[in-house]
mmCIF file of C-alpha atoms and ligand atoms in Angstrom:
data_model
loop_
_atom_site.group_PDB
_atom_site.id
_atom_site.type_symbol
_atom_site.label_atom_id
_atom_site.label_comp_id
_atom_site.label_asym_id
_atom_site.label_seq_id
_atom_site.Cartn_x
_atom_site.Cartn_y
_atom_site.Cartn_z
ATOM 1 C CA MET E 1 87.099 89.416 91.123
ATOM 2 C CA ASP E 2 89.594 87.127 89.276
ATOM 3 C CA PHE E 3 92.433 87.205 91.748
ATOM 4 C CA GLU E 4 94.643 84.978 89.552
ATOM 5 C CA ALA E 5 94.231 87.435 86.653
ATOM 6 C CA GLU E 6 94.888 90.406 89.172
ATOM 7 C CA ARG E 7 98.070 88.686 90.567
ATOM 8 C CA ARG E 8 99.467 88.305 86.872
ATOM 9 C CA ARG E 9 98.878 91.822 86.052
ATOM 10 C CA LEU E 10 100.664 93.032 89.201
ATOM 11 C CA VAL E 11 103.565 90.576 88.623
ATOM 12 C CA SER E 12 103.959 91.942 85.126
ATOM 13 C CA TRP E 13 103.899 95.659 86.446
ATOM 14 C CA LEU E 14 106.432 94.939 89.085
ATOM 15 C CA LYS E 15 108.727 93.378 86.319
ATOM 16 C CA ARG E 16 108.277 96.488 84.047
ATOM 17 C CA ALA E 17 108.924 98.782 87.033
ATOM 18 C CA GLY E 18 112.057 97.010 87.974
ATOM 19 C CA PHE E 19 111.145 95.604 91.424
ATOM 20 C CA LEU E 20 111.095 92.086 90.195
ATOM 21 C CA ALA E 21 113.930 90.400 88.093
ATOM 22 C CA SER E 22 114.539 86.759 89.065
ATOM 23 C CA ALA E 23 112.444 83.799 87.904
ATOM 24 C CA LYS E 24 112.295 82.402 91.518
ATOM 25 C CA VAL E 25 110.648 85.433 92.943
ATOM 26 C CA GLU E 26 108.436 85.904 90.098
ATOM 27 C CA ARG E 27 107.285 82.268 90.640
ATOM 28 C CA ALA E 28 106.771 82.896 94.256
ATOM 29 C CA LEU E 29 104.689 85.958 93.862
ATOM 30 C CA LEU E 30 102.484 84.239 91.199
ATOM 31 C CA ALA E 31 102.006 81.368 93.532
ATOM 32 C CA VAL E 32 100.928 83.022 96.874
ATOM 33 C CA PRO E 33 97.454 84.253 97.154
ATOM 34 C CA ARG E 34 97.970 87.717 98.664
ATOM 35 C CA GLU E 35 94.112 88.050 99.078
ATOM 36 C CA LEU E 36 94.140 85.501 101.754
ATOM 37 C CA PHE E 37 96.523 87.816 103.901
ATOM 38 C CA VAL E 38 94.548 90.931 103.783
ATOM 39 C CA PRO E 39 91.467 91.530 105.834
ATOM 40 C CA GLU E 40 88.213 90.353 104.244
ATOM 41 C CA GLU E 41 86.855 93.758 103.614
ATOM 42 C CA LEU E 42 90.110 94.912 101.713
ATOM 43 C CA ARG E 43 90.376 91.853 99.372
ATOM 44 C CA GLU E 44 89.516 93.720 96.277
ATOM 45 C CA LEU E 45 92.636 96.010 96.897
ATOM 46 C CA ALA E 46 94.917 92.983 97.533
ATOM 47 C CA TYR E 47 96.638 93.329 94.073
ATOM 48 C CA ASP E 48 97.150 97.196 94.367
ATOM 49 C CA ASP E 49 100.722 98.163 94.857
ATOM 50 C CA ARG E 50 100.195 99.720 98.427
ATOM 51 C CA PRO E 51 100.497 98.609 101.933
ATOM 52 C CA LEU E 52 97.101 97.701 103.703
ATOM 53 C CA PRO E 53 96.094 97.860 107.423
ATOM 54 C CA ILE E 54 96.028 94.348 109.117
ATOM 55 C CA GLY E 55 94.918 95.608 112.640
ATOM 56 C CA HIS E 56 96.895 96.566 115.830
ATOM 57 C CA GLY E 57 98.212 99.587 113.951
ATOM 58 C CA GLN E 58 100.262 97.328 111.639
ATOM 59 C CA THR E 59 100.373 96.883 107.910
ATOM 60 C CA ILE E 60 101.083 94.161 105.085
ATOM 61 C CA SER E 61 103.806 95.616 103.050
ATOM 62 C CA ALA E 62 103.284 96.900 99.496
ATOM 63 C CA PRO E 63 103.994 94.183 96.801
ATOM 64 C CA SER E 64 106.834 96.233 95.372
ATOM 65 C CA VAL E 65 108.672 96.286 98.637
ATOM 66 C CA VAL E 66 108.078 92.631 99.204
ATOM 67 C CA ALA E 67 109.494 91.973 95.681
ATOM 68 C CA ARG E 68 112.499 94.118 96.181
ATOM 69 C CA MET E 69 113.455 92.857 99.664
ATOM 70 C CA THR E 70 113.039 89.284 98.356
ATOM 71 C CA GLU E 71 115.317 90.054 95.333
ATOM 72 C CA LEU E 72 117.919 91.487 97.704
ATOM 73 C CA LEU E 73 117.782 88.624 100.186
ATOM 74 C CA ASP E 74 118.363 86.029 97.337
ATOM 75 C CA PRO E 75 116.871 82.939 99.180
ATOM 76 C CA ASP E 76 117.397 79.567 97.792
ATOM 77 C CA VAL E 77 115.835 75.935 98.015
ATOM 78 C CA GLY E 78 116.798 74.427 101.124
ATOM 79 C CA HIS E 79 117.579 77.733 103.011
ATOM 80 C CA ARG E 80 116.874 78.263 106.606
ATOM 81 C CA VAL E 81 115.343 81.726 107.062
ATOM 82 C CA LEU E 82 114.398 83.893 109.755
ATOM 83 C CA GLU E 83 111.801 86.705 109.468
ATOM 84 C CA VAL E 84 111.369 89.473 112.099
ATOM 85 C CA GLY E 85 107.943 90.999 111.918
ATOM 86 C CA THR E 86 105.372 88.380 110.828
ATOM 87 C CA GLY E 87 102.528 90.832 110.322
ATOM 88 C CA SER E 88 99.876 88.981 108.073
ATOM 89 C CA GLY E 89 102.408 86.212 107.093
ATOM 90 C CA TYR E 90 102.351 87.021 103.417
ATOM 91 C CA GLN E 91 106.157 87.797 103.264
ATOM 92 C CA ALA E 92 106.909 84.503 105.105
ATOM 93 C CA ALA E 93 104.807 82.608 102.620
ATOM 94 C CA VAL E 94 106.765 84.234 99.663
ATOM 95 C CA LEU E 95 109.941 83.132 101.286
ATOM 96 C CA ALA E 96 108.567 79.650 101.971
ATOM 97 C CA GLU E 97 107.499 79.257 98.265
ATOM 98 C CA ILE E 98 111.152 79.821 97.378
ATOM 99 C CA VAL E 99 112.958 77.966 99.948
ATOM 100 C CA ALA E 100 110.522 75.066 100.130
ATOM 101 C CA PRO E 101 108.538 75.116 96.643
ATOM 102 C CA THR E 102 105.239 73.483 96.378
ATOM 103 C CA GLY E 103 105.534 70.354 94.374
ATOM 104 C CA ALA E 104 109.338 69.900 95.181
ATOM 105 C CA PRO E 105 110.497 66.889 97.064
ATOM 106 C CA ARG E 106 110.162 67.483 100.887
ATOM 107 C CA GLU E 107 113.745 66.213 101.523
ATOM 108 C CA SER E 108 114.987 69.429 99.686
ATOM 109 C CA TRP E 109 112.773 71.864 101.694
ATOM 110 C CA GLY E 110 114.114 74.538 103.880
ATOM 111 C CA HIS E 111 112.098 76.336 106.432
ATOM 112 C CA VAL E 112 110.968 79.765 107.571
ATOM 113 C CA TRP E 113 110.806 80.782 111.174
ATOM 114 C CA SER E 114 108.974 84.100 111.605
ATOM 115 C CA ILE E 115 108.640 86.185 114.863
ATOM 116 C CA GLU E 116 105.853 88.410 115.683
ATOM 117 C CA ARG E 117 105.657 90.548 118.996
ATOM 118 C CA ILE E 118 101.870 90.993 118.847
ATOM 119 C CA PRO E 119 100.291 87.471 119.860
ATOM 120 C CA GLU E 120 96.973 88.349 118.132
ATOM 121 C CA LEU E 121 98.770 89.059 114.887
ATOM 122 C CA ALA E 122 100.686 85.850 115.111
ATOM 123 C CA GLU E 123 97.598 83.876 115.693
ATOM 124 C CA GLN E 124 95.984 85.663 112.569
ATOM 125 C CA ALA E 125 99.126 84.946 110.524
ATOM 126 C CA ARG E 126 99.046 81.266 111.567
ATOM 127 C CA ARG E 127 95.415 81.038 110.256
ATOM 128 C CA ASN E 128 96.333 82.748 106.893
ATOM 129 C CA LEU E 129 99.274 80.580 106.339
ATOM 130 C CA GLU E 130 97.222 77.513 107.076
ATOM 131 C CA ARG E 131 94.513 78.700 104.652
ATOM 132 C CA ALA E 132 97.184 79.377 101.960
ATOM 133 C CA GLY E 133 98.835 75.988 102.462
ATOM 134 C CA TYR E 134 102.121 77.109 103.966
ATOM 135 C CA SER E 135 101.678 76.114 107.572
ATOM 136 C CA ASP E 136 104.140 73.072 107.141
ATOM 137 C CA ARG E 137 106.845 75.310 105.831
ATOM 138 C CA VAL E 138 106.475 78.484 108.059
ATOM 139 C CA THR E 139 106.623 78.474 111.961
ATOM 140 C CA VAL E 140 105.306 81.663 113.471
ATOM 141 C CA VAL E 141 106.742 82.302 117.097
ATOM 142 C CA VAL E 142 105.670 85.014 119.419
ATOM 143 C CA GLY E 143 108.552 87.175 120.995
ATOM 144 C CA ASP E 144 110.960 90.155 120.614
ATOM 145 C CA GLY E 145 112.551 89.518 117.174
ATOM 146 C CA THR E 146 115.245 91.819 117.815
ATOM 147 C CA LEU E 147 116.737 89.179 120.059
ATOM 148 C CA GLY E 148 116.451 86.670 117.042
ATOM 149 C CA TYR E 149 115.470 83.102 117.532
ATOM 150 C CA PRO E 150 118.653 81.323 118.821
ATOM 151 C CA GLU E 151 116.742 78.004 119.091
ATOM 152 C CA GLU E 152 117.115 77.526 115.308
ATOM 153 C CA ALA E 153 120.196 79.451 114.535
ATOM 154 C CA PRO E 154 122.255 79.708 112.459
ATOM 155 C CA TYR E 155 120.193 80.949 109.528
ATOM 156 C CA ASP E 156 121.156 81.321 105.881
ATOM 157 C CA ARG E 157 119.033 84.308 105.332
ATOM 158 C CA ILE E 158 117.419 86.811 107.820
ATOM 159 C CA MET E 159 114.869 89.369 106.903
ATOM 160 C CA VAL E 160 113.590 92.186 109.073
ATOM 161 C CA THR E 161 110.282 93.824 108.000
ATOM 162 C CA ALA E 162 109.991 96.638 110.475
ATOM 163 C CA ALA E 163 112.183 99.798 110.780
ATOM 164 C CA ALA E 164 115.164 99.526 112.932
ATOM 165 C CA PRO E 165 117.633 102.211 114.126
ATOM 166 C CA SER E 166 120.432 99.884 113.377
ATOM 167 C CA ILE E 167 120.906 96.166 112.771
ATOM 168 C CA PRO E 168 120.055 94.146 115.888
ATOM 169 C CA PRO E 169 123.582 92.578 117.034
ATOM 170 C CA PRO E 170 121.832 89.183 118.021
ATOM 171 C CA LEU E 171 120.590 88.838 114.248
ATOM 172 C CA LEU E 172 124.204 89.092 112.929
ATOM 173 C CA GLU E 173 125.294 86.536 115.402
ATOM 174 C CA GLN E 174 122.513 84.208 114.423
ATOM 175 C CA LEU E 175 123.503 84.553 110.565
ATOM 176 C CA ARG E 176 125.838 81.877 109.230
ATOM 177 C CA VAL E 177 129.124 82.863 107.611
ATOM 178 C CA GLY E 178 128.046 83.502 103.992
ATOM 179 C CA GLY E 179 124.649 84.353 104.946
ATOM 180 C CA ARG E 180 122.750 87.478 104.124
ATOM 181 C CA LEU E 181 120.494 89.811 105.987
ATOM 182 C CA VAL E 182 118.024 92.585 104.656
ATOM 183 C CA ALA E 183 116.515 95.310 106.858
ATOM 184 C CA PRO E 184 114.974 98.673 106.700
ATOM 185 C CA ILE E 185 117.518 100.752 108.730
ATOM 186 C CA GLY E 186 117.034 104.524 109.569
ATOM 187 C CA ASP E 187 114.821 106.876 111.707
ATOM 188 C CA ARG E 188 111.133 106.435 112.300
ATOM 189 C CA TRP E 189 109.788 108.354 109.327
ATOM 190 C CA SER E 190 112.493 107.161 106.570
ATOM 191 C CA GLN E 191 114.700 104.127 106.093
ATOM 192 C CA ARG E 192 116.877 102.465 103.516
ATOM 193 C CA LEU E 193 116.963 98.746 102.796
ATOM 194 C CA VAL E 194 120.320 97.785 103.961
ATOM 195 C CA VAL E 195 121.819 94.478 102.916
ATOM 196 C CA ALA E 196 124.389 92.815 105.169
ATOM 197 C CA GLU E 197 126.625 89.929 104.118
ATOM 198 C CA LYS E 198 128.525 87.908 106.821
ATOM 199 C CA THR E 199 132.020 87.006 105.430
ATOM 200 C CA PRO E 200 134.901 85.209 107.084
ATOM 201 C CA ARG E 201 136.563 88.787 107.332
ATOM 202 C CA GLY E 202 133.477 90.408 109.005
ATOM 203 C CA VAL E 203 130.124 91.951 107.839
ATOM 204 C CA GLU E 204 129.895 93.922 104.611
ATOM 205 C CA THR E 205 126.921 96.226 104.193
ATOM 206 C CA TRP E 206 125.479 98.250 101.398
ATOM 207 C CA GLU E 207 122.240 100.389 100.941
ATOM 208 C CA ASP E 208 119.365 100.019 98.414
ATOM 209 C CA ILE E 209 116.052 101.996 97.915
ATOM 210 C CA GLU E 210 114.285 104.365 100.570
ATOM 211 C CA VAL E 211 111.362 102.643 102.156
ATOM 212 C CA LEU E 212 108.801 103.532 105.017
ATOM 213 C CA PHE E 213 107.919 100.661 107.595
ATOM 214 C CA VAL E 214 106.217 100.600 110.909
ATOM 215 C CA PRO E 215 108.841 100.629 113.923
ATOM 216 C CA LEU E 216 110.695 97.520 115.114
ATOM 217 C CA VAL E 217 109.915 97.749 118.913
ATOM 218 C CA GLY E 218 112.090 95.682 121.233
ATOM 219 C CA ARG E 219 115.391 95.449 123.145
ATOM 220 C CA TYR E 220 117.476 96.462 120.109
ATOM 221 C CA GLY E 221 114.861 98.281 118.266
ATOM 222 C CA TRP E 222 112.690 101.311 119.383
ATOM 223 C CA HIS E 223 111.338 101.466 122.689
ATOM 224 C CA PRO E 224 107.386 101.272 123.030
HETATM 225 N N1 SAM B 1 106.138 90.953 106.795
HETATM 226 C C1 SAM B 1 104.726 91.236 107.338
HETATM 227 C C2 SAM B 1 103.849 90.937 106.231
HETATM 228 O O1 SAM B 1 104.159 90.203 105.225
HETATM 229 O O2 SAM B 1 102.605 91.121 106.378
HETATM 230 C C3 SAM B 1 104.642 92.818 107.375
HETATM 231 C C4 SAM B 1 105.402 93.240 108.603
HETATM 232 S S1 SAM B 1 104.676 94.748 109.374
HETATM 233 C C5 SAM B 1 105.370 95.925 108.309
HETATM 234 C C6 SAM B 1 105.877 94.851 110.741
HETATM 235 C C7 SAM B 1 105.496 93.798 111.822
HETATM 236 O O3 SAM B 1 106.720 93.732 112.648
HETATM 237 C C8 SAM B 1 104.218 94.064 112.670
HETATM 238 O O4 SAM B 1 103.375 93.023 112.685
HETATM 239 C C9 SAM B 1 104.928 94.463 114.136
HETATM 240 O O5 SAM B 1 104.001 93.975 115.077
HETATM 241 C C10 SAM B 1 106.155 93.449 114.151
HETATM 242 N N2 SAM B 1 107.162 93.836 115.095
HETATM 243 C C11 SAM B 1 107.534 95.063 115.408
HETATM 244 N N3 SAM B 1 108.618 94.943 116.342
HETATM 245 C C12 SAM B 1 108.863 93.522 116.503
HETATM 246 C C13 SAM B 1 109.665 92.933 117.215
HETATM 247 N N4 SAM B 1 110.574 93.386 118.127
HETATM 248 N N5 SAM B 1 109.620 91.472 117.026
HETATM 249 C C14 SAM B 1 108.784 90.874 116.336
HETATM 250 N N6 SAM B 1 107.880 91.554 115.422
HETATM 251 C C15 SAM B 1 107.856 92.927 115.688
#
């Protein structure tokens, strides 16, 4: 299978369907090999617009959702980004390709910290990121991401890729003023993408499209 041709076909469809608008997100989706983040036996499906199982009852999100969430987050070169819910590591790689572009001077690079609660998935994501060439731009941490990762705070951008009943307060605390957070918020069976911006006057939020994510399990998420 010609994965590069498949990637170009998917990206052009994501643009036509309105999930993808900016040059930076388009470049990142064209650069990151999604086939390296899905299980070997599902590689042929890597460029279909659907979530795929990655083990332990978890999924890699559909490319349209990755595109939309990345557009809403609006990351930039040099940003420090926190992702909650590493899963396969694919979304972290897409974020890394924007904040620390391949080929750009290293002094300009930002960094992505990504937290995963299931140790086996974190290990698998580290391997995927290594193979795809992103292990120097993404640090995978095992833990309860509803508590954030205070060790590297504050962050310019925070993305949550599991469904939460509300935005975990520690994440808003660890977001810098002027920073932005995107998360799927709702009940277990239906959520909306919520964008939160931290301003000097407080936090402003607005809603985007409806989505369906696996639950965020932790102190400020759902209980196991
Ligand atoms: N971003 C991922 C990718 O690119 O493959 C997809 C994320 S998957 C839909 C959600 C992930 O969130 C799962 O791997 C799940 O184990 C993880 N998760 C759930 N609750 C969590 C928590 N409190 N802290 C960290 N990770 C969590």
